[in-house]
PDB file of C-alpha atoms in Angstrom:
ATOM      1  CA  UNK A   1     -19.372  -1.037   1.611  1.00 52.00           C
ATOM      2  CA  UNK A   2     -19.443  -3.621  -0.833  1.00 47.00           C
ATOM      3  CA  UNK A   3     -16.021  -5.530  -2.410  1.00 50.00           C
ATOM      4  CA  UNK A   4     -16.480  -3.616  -5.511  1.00 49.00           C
ATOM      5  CA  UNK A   5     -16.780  -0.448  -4.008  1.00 47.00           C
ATOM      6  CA  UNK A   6     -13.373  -0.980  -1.770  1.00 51.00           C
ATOM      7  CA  UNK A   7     -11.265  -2.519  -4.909  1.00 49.00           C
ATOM      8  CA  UNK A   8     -12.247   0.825  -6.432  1.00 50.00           C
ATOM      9  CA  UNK A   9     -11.152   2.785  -3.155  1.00 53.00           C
ATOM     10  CA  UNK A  10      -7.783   0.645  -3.053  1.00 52.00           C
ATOM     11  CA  UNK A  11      -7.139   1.511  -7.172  1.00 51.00           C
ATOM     12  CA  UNK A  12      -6.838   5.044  -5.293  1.00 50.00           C
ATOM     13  CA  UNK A  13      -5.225   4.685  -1.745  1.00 54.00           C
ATOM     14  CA  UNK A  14      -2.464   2.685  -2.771  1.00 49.00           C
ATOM     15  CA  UNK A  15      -1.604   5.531  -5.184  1.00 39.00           C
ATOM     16  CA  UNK A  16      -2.751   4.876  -8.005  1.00 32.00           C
ATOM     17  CA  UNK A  17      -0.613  -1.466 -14.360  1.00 27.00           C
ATOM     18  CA  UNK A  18      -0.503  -4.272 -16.846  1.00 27.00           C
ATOM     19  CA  UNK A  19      -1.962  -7.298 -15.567  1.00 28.00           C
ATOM     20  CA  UNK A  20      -0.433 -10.640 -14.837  1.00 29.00           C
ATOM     21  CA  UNK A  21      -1.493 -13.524 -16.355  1.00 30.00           C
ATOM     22  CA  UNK A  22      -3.001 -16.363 -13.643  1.00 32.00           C
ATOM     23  CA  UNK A  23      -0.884 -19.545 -13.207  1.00 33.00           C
ATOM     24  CA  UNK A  24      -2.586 -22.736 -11.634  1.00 32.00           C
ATOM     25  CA  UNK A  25       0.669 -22.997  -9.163  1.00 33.00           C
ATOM     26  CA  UNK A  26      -0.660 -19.466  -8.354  1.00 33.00           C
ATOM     27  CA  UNK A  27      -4.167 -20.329  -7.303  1.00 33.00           C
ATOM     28  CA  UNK A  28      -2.844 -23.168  -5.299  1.00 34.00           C
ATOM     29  CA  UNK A  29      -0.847 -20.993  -2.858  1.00 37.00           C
ATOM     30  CA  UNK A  30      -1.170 -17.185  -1.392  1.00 40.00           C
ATOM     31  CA  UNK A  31       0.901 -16.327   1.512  1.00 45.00           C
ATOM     32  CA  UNK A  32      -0.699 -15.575   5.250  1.00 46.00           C
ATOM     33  CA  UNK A  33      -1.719 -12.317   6.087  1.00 50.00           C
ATOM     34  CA  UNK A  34       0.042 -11.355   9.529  1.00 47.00           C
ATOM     35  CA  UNK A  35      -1.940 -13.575  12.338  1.00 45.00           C
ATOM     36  CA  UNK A  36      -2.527 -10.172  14.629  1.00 50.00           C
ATOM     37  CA  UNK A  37      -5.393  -8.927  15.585  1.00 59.00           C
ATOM     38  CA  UNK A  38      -5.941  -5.086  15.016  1.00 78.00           C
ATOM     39  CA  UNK A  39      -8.820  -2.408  15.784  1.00 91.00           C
ATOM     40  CA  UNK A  40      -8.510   0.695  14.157  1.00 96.00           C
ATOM     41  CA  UNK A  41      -7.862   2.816  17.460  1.00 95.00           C
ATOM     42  CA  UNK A  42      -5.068   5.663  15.883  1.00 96.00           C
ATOM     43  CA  UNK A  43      -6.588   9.230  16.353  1.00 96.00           C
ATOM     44  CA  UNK A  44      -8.205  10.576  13.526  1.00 96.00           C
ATOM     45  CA  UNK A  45      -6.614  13.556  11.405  1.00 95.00           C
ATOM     46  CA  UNK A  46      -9.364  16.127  10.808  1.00 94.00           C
ATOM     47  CA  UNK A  47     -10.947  17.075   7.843  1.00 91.00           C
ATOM     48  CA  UNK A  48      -9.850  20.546   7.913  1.00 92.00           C
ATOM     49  CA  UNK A  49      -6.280  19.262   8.281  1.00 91.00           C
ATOM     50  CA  UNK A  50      -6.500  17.046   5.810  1.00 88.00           C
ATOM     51  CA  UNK A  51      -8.058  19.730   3.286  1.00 88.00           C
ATOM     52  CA  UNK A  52      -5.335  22.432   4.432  1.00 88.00           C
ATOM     53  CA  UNK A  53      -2.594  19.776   2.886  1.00 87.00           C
ATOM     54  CA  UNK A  54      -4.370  19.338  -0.377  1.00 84.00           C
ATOM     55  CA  UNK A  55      -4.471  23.123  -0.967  1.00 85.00           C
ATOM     56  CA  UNK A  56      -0.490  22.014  -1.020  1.00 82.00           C
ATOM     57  CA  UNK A  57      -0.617  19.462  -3.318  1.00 75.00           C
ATOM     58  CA  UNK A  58       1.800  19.260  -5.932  1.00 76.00           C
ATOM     59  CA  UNK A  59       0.758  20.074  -9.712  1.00 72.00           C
ATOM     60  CA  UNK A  60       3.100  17.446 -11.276  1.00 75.00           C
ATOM     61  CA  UNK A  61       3.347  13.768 -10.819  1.00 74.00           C
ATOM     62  CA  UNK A  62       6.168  12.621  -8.774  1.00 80.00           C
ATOM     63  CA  UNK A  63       9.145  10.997 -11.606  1.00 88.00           C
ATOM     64  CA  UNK A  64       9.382   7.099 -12.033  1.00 91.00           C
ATOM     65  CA  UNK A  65      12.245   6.093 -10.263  1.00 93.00           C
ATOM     66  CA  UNK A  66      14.860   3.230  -9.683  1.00 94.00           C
ATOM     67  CA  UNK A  67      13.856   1.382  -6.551  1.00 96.00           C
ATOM     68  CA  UNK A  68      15.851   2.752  -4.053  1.00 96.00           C
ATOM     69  CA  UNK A  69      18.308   0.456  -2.148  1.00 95.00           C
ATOM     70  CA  UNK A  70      19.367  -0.212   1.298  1.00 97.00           C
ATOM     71  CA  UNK A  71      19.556  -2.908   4.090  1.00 98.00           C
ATOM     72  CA  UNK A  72      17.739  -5.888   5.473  1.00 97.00           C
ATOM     73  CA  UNK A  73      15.780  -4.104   7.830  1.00 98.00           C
ATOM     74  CA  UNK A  74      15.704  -6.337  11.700  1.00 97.00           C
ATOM     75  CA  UNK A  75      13.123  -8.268  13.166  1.00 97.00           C
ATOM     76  CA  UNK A  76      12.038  -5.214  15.370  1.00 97.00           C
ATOM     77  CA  UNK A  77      11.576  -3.047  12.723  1.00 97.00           C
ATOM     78  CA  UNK A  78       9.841  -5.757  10.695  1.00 97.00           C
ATOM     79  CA  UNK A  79       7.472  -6.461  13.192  1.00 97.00           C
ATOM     80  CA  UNK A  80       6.410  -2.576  13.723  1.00 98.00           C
ATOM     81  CA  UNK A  81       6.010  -2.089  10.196  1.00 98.00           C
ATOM     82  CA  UNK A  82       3.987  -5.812  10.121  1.00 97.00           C
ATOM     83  CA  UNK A  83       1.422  -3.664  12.773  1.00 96.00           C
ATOM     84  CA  UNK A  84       0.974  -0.237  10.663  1.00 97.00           C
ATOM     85  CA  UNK A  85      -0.359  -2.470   7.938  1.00 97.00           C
ATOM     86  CA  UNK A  86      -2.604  -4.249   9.943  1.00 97.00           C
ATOM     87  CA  UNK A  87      -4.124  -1.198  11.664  1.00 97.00           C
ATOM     88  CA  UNK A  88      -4.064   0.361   7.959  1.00 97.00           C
ATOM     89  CA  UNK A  89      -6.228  -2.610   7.023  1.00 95.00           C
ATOM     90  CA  UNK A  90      -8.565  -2.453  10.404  1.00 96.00           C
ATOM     91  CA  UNK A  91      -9.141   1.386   9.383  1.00 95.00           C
ATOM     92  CA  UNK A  92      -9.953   0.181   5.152  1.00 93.00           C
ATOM     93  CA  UNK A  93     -12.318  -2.154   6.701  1.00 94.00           C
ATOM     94  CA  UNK A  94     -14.190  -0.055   8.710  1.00 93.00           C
ATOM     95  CA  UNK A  95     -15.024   2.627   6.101  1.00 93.00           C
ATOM     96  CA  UNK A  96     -12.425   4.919   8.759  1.00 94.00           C
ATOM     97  CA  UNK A  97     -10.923   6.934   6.144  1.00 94.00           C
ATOM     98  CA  UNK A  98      -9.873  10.104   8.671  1.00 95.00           C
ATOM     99  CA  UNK A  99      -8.151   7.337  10.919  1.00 96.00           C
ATOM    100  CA  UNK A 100      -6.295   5.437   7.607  1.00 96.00           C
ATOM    101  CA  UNK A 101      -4.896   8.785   6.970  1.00 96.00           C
ATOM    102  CA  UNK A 102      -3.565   9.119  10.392  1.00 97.00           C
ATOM    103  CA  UNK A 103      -1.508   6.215   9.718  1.00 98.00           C
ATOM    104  CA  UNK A 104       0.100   8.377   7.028  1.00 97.00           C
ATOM    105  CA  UNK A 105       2.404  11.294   6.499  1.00 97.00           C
ATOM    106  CA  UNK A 106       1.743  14.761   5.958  1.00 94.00           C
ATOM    107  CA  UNK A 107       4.059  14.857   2.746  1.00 93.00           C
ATOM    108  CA  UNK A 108       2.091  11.362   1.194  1.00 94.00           C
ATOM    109  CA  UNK A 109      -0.998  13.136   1.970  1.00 92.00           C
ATOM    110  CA  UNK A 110      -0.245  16.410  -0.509  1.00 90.00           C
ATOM    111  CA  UNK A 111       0.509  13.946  -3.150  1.00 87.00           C
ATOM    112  CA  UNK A 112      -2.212  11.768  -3.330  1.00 86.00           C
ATOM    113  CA  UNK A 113      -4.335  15.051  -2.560  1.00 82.00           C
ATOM    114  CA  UNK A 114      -2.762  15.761  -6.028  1.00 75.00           C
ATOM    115  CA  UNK A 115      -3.496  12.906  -8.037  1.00 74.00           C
ATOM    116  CA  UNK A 116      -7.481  12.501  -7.127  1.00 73.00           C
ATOM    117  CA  UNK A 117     -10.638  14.637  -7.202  1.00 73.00           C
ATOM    118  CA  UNK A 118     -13.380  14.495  -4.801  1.00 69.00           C
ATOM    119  CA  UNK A 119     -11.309  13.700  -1.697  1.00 75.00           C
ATOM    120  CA  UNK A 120     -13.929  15.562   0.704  1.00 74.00           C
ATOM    121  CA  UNK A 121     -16.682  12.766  -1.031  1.00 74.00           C
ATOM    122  CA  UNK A 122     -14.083   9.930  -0.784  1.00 76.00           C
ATOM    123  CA  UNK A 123     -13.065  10.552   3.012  1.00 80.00           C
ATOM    124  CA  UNK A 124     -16.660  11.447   4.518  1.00 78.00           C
ATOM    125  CA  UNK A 125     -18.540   8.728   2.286  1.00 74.00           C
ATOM    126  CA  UNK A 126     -16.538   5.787   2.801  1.00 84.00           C
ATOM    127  CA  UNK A 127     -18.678   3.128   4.649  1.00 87.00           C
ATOM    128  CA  UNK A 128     -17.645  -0.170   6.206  1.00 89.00           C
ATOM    129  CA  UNK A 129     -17.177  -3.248   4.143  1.00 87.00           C
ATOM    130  CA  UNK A 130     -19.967  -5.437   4.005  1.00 83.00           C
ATOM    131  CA  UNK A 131     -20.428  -9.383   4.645  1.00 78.00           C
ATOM    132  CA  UNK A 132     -17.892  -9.489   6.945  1.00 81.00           C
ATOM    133  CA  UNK A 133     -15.228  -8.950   4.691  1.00 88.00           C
ATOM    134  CA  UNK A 134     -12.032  -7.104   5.953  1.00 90.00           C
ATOM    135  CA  UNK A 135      -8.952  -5.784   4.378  1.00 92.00           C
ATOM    136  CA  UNK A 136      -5.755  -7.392   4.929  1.00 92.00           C
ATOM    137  CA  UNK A 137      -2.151  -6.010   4.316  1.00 93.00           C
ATOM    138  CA  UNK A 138       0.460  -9.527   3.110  1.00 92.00           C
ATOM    139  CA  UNK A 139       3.598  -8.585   4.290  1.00 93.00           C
ATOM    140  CA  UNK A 140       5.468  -7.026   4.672  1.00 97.00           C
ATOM    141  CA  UNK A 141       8.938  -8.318   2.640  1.00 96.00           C
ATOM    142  CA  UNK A 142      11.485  -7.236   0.978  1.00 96.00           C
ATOM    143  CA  UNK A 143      11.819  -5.198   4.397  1.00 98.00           C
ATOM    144  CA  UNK A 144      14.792  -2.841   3.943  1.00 98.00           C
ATOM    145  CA  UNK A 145      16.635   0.273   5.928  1.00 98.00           C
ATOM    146  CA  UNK A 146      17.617   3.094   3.141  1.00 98.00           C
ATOM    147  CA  UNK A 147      20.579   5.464   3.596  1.00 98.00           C
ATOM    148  CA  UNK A 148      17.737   8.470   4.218  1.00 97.00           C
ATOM    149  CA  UNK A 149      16.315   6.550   7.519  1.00 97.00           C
ATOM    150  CA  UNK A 150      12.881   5.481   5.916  1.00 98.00           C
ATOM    151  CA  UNK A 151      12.144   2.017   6.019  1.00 99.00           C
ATOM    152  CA  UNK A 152      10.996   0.329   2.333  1.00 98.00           C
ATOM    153  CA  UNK A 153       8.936  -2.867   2.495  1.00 98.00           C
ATOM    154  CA  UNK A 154       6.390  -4.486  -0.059  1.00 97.00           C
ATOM    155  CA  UNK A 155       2.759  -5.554   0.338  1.00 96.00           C
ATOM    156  CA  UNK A 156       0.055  -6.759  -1.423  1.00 93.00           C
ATOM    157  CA  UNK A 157      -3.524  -6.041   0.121  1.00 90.00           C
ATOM    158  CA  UNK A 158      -5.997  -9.026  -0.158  1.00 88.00           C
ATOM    159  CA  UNK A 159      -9.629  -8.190   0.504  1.00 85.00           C
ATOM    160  CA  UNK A 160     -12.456 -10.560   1.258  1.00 82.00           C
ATOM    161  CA  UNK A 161     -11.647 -14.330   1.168  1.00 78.00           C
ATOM    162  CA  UNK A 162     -10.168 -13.909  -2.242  1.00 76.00           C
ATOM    163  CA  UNK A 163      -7.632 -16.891  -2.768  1.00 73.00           C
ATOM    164  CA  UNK A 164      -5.587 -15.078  -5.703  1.00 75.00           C
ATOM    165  CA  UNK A 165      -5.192 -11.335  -4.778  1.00 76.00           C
ATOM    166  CA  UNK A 166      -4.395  -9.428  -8.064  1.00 77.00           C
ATOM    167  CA  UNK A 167      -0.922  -8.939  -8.126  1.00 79.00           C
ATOM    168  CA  UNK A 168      -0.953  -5.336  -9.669  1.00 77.00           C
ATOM    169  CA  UNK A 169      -2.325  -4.166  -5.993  1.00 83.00           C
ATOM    170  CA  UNK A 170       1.575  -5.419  -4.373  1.00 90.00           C
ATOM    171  CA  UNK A 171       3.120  -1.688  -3.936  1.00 95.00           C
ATOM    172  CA  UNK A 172       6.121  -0.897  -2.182  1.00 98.00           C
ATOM    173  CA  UNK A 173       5.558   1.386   0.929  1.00 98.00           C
ATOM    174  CA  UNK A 174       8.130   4.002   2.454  1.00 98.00           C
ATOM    175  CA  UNK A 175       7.677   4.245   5.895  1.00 99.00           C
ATOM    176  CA  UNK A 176       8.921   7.282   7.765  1.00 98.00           C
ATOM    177  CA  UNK A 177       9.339   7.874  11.810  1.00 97.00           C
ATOM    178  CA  UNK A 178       7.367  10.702  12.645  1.00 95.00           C
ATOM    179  CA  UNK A 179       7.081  11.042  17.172  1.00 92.00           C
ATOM    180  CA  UNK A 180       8.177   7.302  17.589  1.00 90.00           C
ATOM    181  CA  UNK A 181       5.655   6.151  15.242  1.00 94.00           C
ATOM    182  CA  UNK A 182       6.172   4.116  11.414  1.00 98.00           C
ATOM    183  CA  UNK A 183       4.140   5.935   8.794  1.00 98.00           C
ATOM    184  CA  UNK A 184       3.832   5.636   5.221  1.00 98.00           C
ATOM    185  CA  UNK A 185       5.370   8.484   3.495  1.00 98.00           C
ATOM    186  CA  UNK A 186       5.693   7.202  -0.250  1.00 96.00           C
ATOM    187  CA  UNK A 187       4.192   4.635  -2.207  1.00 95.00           C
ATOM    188  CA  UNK A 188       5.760   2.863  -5.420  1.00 96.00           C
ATOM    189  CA  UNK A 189       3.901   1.375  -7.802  1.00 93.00           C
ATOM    190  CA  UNK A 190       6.285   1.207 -11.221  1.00 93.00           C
ATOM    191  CA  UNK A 191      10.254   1.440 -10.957  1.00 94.00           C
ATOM    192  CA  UNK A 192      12.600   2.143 -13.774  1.00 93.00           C
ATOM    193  CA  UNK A 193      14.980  -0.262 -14.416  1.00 90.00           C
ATOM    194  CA  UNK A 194      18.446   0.051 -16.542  1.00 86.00           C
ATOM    195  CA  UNK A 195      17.685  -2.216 -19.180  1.00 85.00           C
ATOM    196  CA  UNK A 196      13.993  -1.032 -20.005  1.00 86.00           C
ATOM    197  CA  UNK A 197      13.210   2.004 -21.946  1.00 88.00           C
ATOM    198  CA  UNK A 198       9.796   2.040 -19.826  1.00 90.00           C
ATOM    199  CA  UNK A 199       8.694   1.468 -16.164  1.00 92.00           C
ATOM    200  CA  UNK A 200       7.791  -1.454 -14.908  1.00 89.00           C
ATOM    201  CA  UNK A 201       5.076  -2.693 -12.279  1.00 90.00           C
ATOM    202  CA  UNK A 202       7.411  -3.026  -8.833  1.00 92.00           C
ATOM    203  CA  UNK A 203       5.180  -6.401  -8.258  1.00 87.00           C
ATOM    204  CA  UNK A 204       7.882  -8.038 -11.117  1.00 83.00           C
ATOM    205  CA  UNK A 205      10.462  -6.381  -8.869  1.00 88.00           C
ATOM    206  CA  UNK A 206       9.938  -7.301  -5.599  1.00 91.00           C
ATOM    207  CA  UNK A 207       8.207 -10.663  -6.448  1.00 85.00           C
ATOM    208  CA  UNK A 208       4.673 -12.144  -4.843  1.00 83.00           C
ATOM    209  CA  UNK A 209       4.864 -12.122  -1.004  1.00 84.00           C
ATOM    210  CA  UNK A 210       6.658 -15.507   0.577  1.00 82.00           C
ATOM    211  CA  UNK A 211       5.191 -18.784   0.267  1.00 74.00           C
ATOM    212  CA  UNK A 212       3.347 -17.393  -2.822  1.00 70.00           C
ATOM    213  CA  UNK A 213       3.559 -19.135  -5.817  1.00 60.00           C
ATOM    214  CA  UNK A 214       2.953 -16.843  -8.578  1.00 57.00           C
ATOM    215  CA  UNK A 215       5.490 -17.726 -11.382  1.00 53.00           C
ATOM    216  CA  UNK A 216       4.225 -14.995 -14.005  1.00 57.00           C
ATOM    217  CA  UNK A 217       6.047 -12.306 -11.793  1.00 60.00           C
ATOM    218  CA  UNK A 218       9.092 -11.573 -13.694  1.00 61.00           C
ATOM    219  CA  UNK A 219      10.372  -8.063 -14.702  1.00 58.00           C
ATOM    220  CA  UNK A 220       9.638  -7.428 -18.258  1.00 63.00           C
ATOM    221  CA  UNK A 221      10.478  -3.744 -20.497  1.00 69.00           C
ATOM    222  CA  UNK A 222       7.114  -4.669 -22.486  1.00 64.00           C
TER     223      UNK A 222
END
């Protein structure tokens, strides 16, 4: 699968933005990707399961929403969210779409079963990327605990040796627990906020990952 091809399937996976202008300081600097290694080994879901959820997909788009607030989330947790992301990424980069939805929940799946067409073509079609590129979850920050037990944290998926990811792929991710295991059950990618009449992109909410330097990100009701 070539880079253009996967930037395409990410405009989709991460749930389906106003671009961000480039800063030199932003060039200069990108954060590290976590350092572990990861294989996409999670048991697949099966096609019939995953077409049984889309016959339950909802008709109407989920609301924009405040981002929802809780509490710095531990180390622990941190770190077990940190290797979801990087098996997510394994399973992107290996074209193993049936496995990447393993990694998710049942309810995430009926939404974006909702929001796309062709999702037979798009889950038995998907091949590896090529050139030795991979897929590569930064993050996760912003790491928090909220008062319903899911976990919130922020990424921003870099693919290839690009040294600027585009900012408008940084999404906030709620995790659920589902049989001792973290899986992503929501994903944010605009936020209301009280002083805007519009949504806005979470990226200006949650900032660029840390040790990025990407001064454009600020919150703005344009």
């Amino acid at each position: 699968m070539s880079k253009r091809h996967l930037l395409g399937l990410i405009g989709i996976t991460l749930a389906v933005s106003v671009a961000f202008p480039a800063s030199a300081s932003a060039r200069q600097s990108i954060a590290a990707a976590s350092p572990t290694a990861m294989t996409c080994d999670v048991a697949p879901r099966s096609l019939s399961e995953i077409m049984t959820l889309a016959d339950s997909a909802p008709d109407d788009a989920a609301p924009v929403l405040p981002l929802p607030a809780g509490v710095r989330a531990g180390a622990e947790t941190t770190a077990a969210i940190e290797t979801v992301l990087a098996e997510m990424g394994a399973c992107l980069t290996a074209g193993e779409m049936l496995r990447f939805y393993a990694l998710h929940s049942d309810a995430w799946l009926r939404r974006f079963a909702g929001s796309i067409e062709g999702l037979t073509t798009l889950t038995t079609s998907t091949p590896p990327l090529a050139d030795g590129d991979r897929a590569v979850y930064l993050g996760p920050w912003h790491v928090q605990f909220l008062p319903d037990g899911r976990v919130l944290a922020a990424v921003l998926l870099r693919v290839g040796n690009e040294i600027r990811p585009d900012p408008q792929r940084t999404r906030v991710l709620l995790f659920v627990q589902r049989d001792e295991r973290w899986l992503v059950d929501e994903t944010i990618e605009q936020v209301r906020l009280a002083e805007c009449d519009v949504p806005v992109d979470v990226a200006a909410v949650v900032g660029p990952p840390p040790g990025a330097l990407f001064d454009s990100w600020s919150a703005s009701c344009e």
